[in-house]
PDB file of C-alpha atoms in Angstrom:
ATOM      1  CA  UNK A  29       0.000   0.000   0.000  1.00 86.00           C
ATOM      2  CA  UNK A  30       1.336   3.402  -1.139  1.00 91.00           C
ATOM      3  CA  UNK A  31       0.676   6.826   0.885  1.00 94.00           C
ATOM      4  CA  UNK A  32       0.470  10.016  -0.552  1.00 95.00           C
ATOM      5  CA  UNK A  33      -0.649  13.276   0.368  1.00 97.00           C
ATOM      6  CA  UNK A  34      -1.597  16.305  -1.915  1.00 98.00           C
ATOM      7  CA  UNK A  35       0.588  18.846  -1.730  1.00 98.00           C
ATOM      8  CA  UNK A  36      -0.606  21.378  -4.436  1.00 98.00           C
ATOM      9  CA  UNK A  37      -3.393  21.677  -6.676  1.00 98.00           C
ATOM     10  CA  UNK A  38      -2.768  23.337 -10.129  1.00 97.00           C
ATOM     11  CA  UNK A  39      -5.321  26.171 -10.922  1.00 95.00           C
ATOM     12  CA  UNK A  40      -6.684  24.141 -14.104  1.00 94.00           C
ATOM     13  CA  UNK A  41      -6.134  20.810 -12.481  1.00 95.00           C
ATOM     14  CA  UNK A  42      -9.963  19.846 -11.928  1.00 92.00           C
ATOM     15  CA  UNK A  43     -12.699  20.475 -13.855  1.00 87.00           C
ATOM     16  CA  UNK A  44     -16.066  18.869 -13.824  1.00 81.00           C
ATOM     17  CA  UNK A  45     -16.494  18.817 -17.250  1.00 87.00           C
ATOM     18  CA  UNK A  46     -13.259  16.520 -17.730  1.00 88.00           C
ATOM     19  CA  UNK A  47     -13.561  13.550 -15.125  1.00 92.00           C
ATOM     20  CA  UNK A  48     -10.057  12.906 -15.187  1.00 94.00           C
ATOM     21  CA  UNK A  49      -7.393  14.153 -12.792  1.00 97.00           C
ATOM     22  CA  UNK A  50      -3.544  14.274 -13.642  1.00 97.00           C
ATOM     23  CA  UNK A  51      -0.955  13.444 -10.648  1.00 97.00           C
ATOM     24  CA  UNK A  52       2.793  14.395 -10.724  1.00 97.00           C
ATOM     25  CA  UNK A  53       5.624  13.651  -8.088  1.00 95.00           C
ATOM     26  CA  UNK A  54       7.120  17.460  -6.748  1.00 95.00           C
ATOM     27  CA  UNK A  55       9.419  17.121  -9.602  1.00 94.00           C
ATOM     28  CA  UNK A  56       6.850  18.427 -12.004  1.00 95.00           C
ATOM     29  CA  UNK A  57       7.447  21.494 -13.882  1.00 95.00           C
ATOM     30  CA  UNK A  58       6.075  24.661 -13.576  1.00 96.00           C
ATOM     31  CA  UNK A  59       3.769  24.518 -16.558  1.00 96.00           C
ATOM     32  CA  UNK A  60       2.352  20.830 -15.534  1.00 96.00           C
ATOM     33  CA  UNK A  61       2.420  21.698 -12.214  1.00 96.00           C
ATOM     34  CA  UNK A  62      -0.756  24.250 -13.693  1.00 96.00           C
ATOM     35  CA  UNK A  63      -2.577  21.308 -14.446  1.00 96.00           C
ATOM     36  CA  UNK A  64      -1.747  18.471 -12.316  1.00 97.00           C
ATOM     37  CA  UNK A  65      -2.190  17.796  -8.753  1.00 98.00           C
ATOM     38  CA  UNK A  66       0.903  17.189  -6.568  1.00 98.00           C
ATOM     39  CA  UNK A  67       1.516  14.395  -4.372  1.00 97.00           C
ATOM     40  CA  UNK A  68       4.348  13.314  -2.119  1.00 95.00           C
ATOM     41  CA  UNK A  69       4.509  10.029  -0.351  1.00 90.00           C
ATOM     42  CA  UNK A  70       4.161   9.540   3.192  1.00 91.00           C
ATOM     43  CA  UNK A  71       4.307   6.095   4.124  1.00 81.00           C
ATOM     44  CA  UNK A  72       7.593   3.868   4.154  1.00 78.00           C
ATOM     45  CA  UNK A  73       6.257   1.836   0.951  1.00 75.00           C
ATOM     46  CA  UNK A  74       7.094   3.102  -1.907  1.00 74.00           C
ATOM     47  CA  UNK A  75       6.226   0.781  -4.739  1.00 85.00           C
ATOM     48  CA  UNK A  76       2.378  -0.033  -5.810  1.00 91.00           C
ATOM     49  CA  UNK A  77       1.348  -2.429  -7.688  1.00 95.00           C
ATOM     50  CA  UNK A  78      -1.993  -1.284  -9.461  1.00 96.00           C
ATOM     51  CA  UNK A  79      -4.298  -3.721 -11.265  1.00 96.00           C
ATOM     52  CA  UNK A  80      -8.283  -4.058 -11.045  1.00 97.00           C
ATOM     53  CA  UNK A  81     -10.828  -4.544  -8.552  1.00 97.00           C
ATOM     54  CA  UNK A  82      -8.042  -2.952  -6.448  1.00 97.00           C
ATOM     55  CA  UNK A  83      -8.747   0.440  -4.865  1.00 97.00           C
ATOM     56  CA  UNK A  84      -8.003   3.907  -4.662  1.00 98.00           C
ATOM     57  CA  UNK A  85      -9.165   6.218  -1.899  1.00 98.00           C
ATOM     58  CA  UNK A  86      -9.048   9.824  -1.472  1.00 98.00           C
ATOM     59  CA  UNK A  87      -9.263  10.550   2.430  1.00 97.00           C
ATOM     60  CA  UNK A  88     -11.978   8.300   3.269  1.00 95.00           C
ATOM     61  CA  UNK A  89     -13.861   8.578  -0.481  1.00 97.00           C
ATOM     62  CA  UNK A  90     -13.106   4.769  -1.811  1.00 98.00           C
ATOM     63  CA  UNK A  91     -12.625   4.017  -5.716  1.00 98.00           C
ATOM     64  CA  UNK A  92     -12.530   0.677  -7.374  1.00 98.00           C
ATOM     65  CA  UNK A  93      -9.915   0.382 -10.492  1.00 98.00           C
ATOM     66  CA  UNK A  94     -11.772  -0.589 -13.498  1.00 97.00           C
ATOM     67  CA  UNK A  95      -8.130  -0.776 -15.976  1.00 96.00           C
ATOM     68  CA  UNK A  96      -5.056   0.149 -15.316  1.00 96.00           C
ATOM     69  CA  UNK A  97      -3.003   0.976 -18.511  1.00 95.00           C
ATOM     70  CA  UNK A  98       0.619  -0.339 -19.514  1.00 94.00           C
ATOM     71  CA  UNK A  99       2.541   2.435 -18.485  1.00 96.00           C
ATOM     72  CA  UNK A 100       0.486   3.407 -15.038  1.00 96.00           C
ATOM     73  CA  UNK A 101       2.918   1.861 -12.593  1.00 96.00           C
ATOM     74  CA  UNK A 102       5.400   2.191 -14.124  1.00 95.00           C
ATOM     75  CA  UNK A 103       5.230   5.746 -14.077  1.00 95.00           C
ATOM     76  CA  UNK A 104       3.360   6.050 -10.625  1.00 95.00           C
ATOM     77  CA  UNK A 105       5.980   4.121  -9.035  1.00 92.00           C
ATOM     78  CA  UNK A 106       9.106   6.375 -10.998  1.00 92.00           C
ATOM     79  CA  UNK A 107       7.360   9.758 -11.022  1.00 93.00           C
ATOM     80  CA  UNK A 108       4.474   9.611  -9.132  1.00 93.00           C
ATOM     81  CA  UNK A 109       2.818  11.096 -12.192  1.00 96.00           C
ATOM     82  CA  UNK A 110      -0.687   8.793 -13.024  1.00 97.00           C
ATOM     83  CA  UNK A 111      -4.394  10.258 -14.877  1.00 97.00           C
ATOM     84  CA  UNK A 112      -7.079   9.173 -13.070  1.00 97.00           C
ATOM     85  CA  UNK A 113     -10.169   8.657 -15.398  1.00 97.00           C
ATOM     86  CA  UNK A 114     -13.676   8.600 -13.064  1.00 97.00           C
ATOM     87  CA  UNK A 115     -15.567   6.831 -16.354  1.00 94.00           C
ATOM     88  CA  UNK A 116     -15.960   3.584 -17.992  1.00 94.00           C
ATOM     89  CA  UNK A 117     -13.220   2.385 -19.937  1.00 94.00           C
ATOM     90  CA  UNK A 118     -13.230   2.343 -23.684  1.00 90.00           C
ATOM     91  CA  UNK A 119     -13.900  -0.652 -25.205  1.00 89.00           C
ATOM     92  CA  UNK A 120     -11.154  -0.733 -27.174  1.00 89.00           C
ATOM     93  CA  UNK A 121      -7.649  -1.079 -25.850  1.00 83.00           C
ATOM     94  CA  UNK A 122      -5.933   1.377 -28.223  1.00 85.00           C
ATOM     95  CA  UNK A 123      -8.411   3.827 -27.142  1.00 89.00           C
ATOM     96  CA  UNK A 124      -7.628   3.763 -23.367  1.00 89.00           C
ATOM     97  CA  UNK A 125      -4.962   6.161 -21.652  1.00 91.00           C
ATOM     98  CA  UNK A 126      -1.636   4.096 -21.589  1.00 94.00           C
ATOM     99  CA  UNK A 127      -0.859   6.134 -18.041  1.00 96.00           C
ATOM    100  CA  UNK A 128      -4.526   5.889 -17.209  1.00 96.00           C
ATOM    101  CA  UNK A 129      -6.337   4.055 -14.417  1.00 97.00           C
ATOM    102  CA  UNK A 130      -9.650   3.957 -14.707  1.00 98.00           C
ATOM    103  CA  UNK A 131     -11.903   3.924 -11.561  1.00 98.00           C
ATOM    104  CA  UNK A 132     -15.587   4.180 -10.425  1.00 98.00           C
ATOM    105  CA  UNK A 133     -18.217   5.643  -8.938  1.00 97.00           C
ATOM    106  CA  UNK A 134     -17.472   8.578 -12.099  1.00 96.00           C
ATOM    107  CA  UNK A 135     -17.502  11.441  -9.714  1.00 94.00           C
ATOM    108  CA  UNK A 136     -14.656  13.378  -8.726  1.00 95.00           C
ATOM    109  CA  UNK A 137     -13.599  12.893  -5.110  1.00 96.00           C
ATOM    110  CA  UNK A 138     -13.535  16.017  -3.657  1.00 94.00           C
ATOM    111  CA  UNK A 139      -9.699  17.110  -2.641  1.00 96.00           C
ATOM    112  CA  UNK A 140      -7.747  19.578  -1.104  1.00 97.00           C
ATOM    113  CA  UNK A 141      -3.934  20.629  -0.228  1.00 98.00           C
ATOM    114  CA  UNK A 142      -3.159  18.192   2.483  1.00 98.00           C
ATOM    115  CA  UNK A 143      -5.882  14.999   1.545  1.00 98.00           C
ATOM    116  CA  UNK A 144      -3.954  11.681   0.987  1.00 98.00           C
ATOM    117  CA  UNK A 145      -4.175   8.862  -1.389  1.00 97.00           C
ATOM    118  CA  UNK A 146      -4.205   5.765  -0.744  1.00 96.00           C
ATOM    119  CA  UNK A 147      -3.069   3.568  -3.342  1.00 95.00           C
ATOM    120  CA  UNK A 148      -4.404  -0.571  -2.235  1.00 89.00           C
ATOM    121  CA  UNK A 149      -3.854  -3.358  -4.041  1.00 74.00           C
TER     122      UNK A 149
END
């Protein structure tokens, strides 16, 4: 189980029109850091291993993970950087995120500077 806890939130980072939210390690630039939220982990592990029916949750909101695309943990686990997509998968592969995981219910959790993530397996 990976820890993290939201340490900025860019001023175009969520928008209810898009249900998707983009995360980035503190490394992130200035101009992603616009549009991402930043996390930073807080707990000793520091390798996840997402796949589905596993779960996300934001404070206490809990998400299920529908998909997990091919390069998700590989870049959570380097860069911390991960989209979250609150909708139903496509139905074709090539049309899915490749750094997406995909997770329901399709609402946005609600979160501010300081709410963690919890990333279960």
């Amino acid at each position: 189980m990976l820890v993290t806890k939201i340490t900025a939130i860019g001023e175009s980072a969520i928008s209810q029109k898009d249900p998707l939210i983009i995360l980035f390690g503190e490394q992130a630039t200035e101009e992603l850091r616009k549009v991402s939220v930043i996390q930073s982990a807080v707990s000793n592990e520091q390798v996840v291993f997402l796949k589905p029916e596993g779960k996300i949750l934001f404070d206490d909101q809990e998400y299920t993970i529908l998909d997990v695309g091919t390069l998700a943990n590989e870049n959570l686990n380097s860069i911390g950087h991960v989209t979250l997509n609150f909708a139903q998968p496509p139905e074709a592969k090539e049309d899915r995120i490749e750094n997406g995981v995909y997770l329901s219910p399709f609402n946005l959790p609600n979160l501010t500077v300081g709410s963690k993530i919890t990333y279960a397996e």
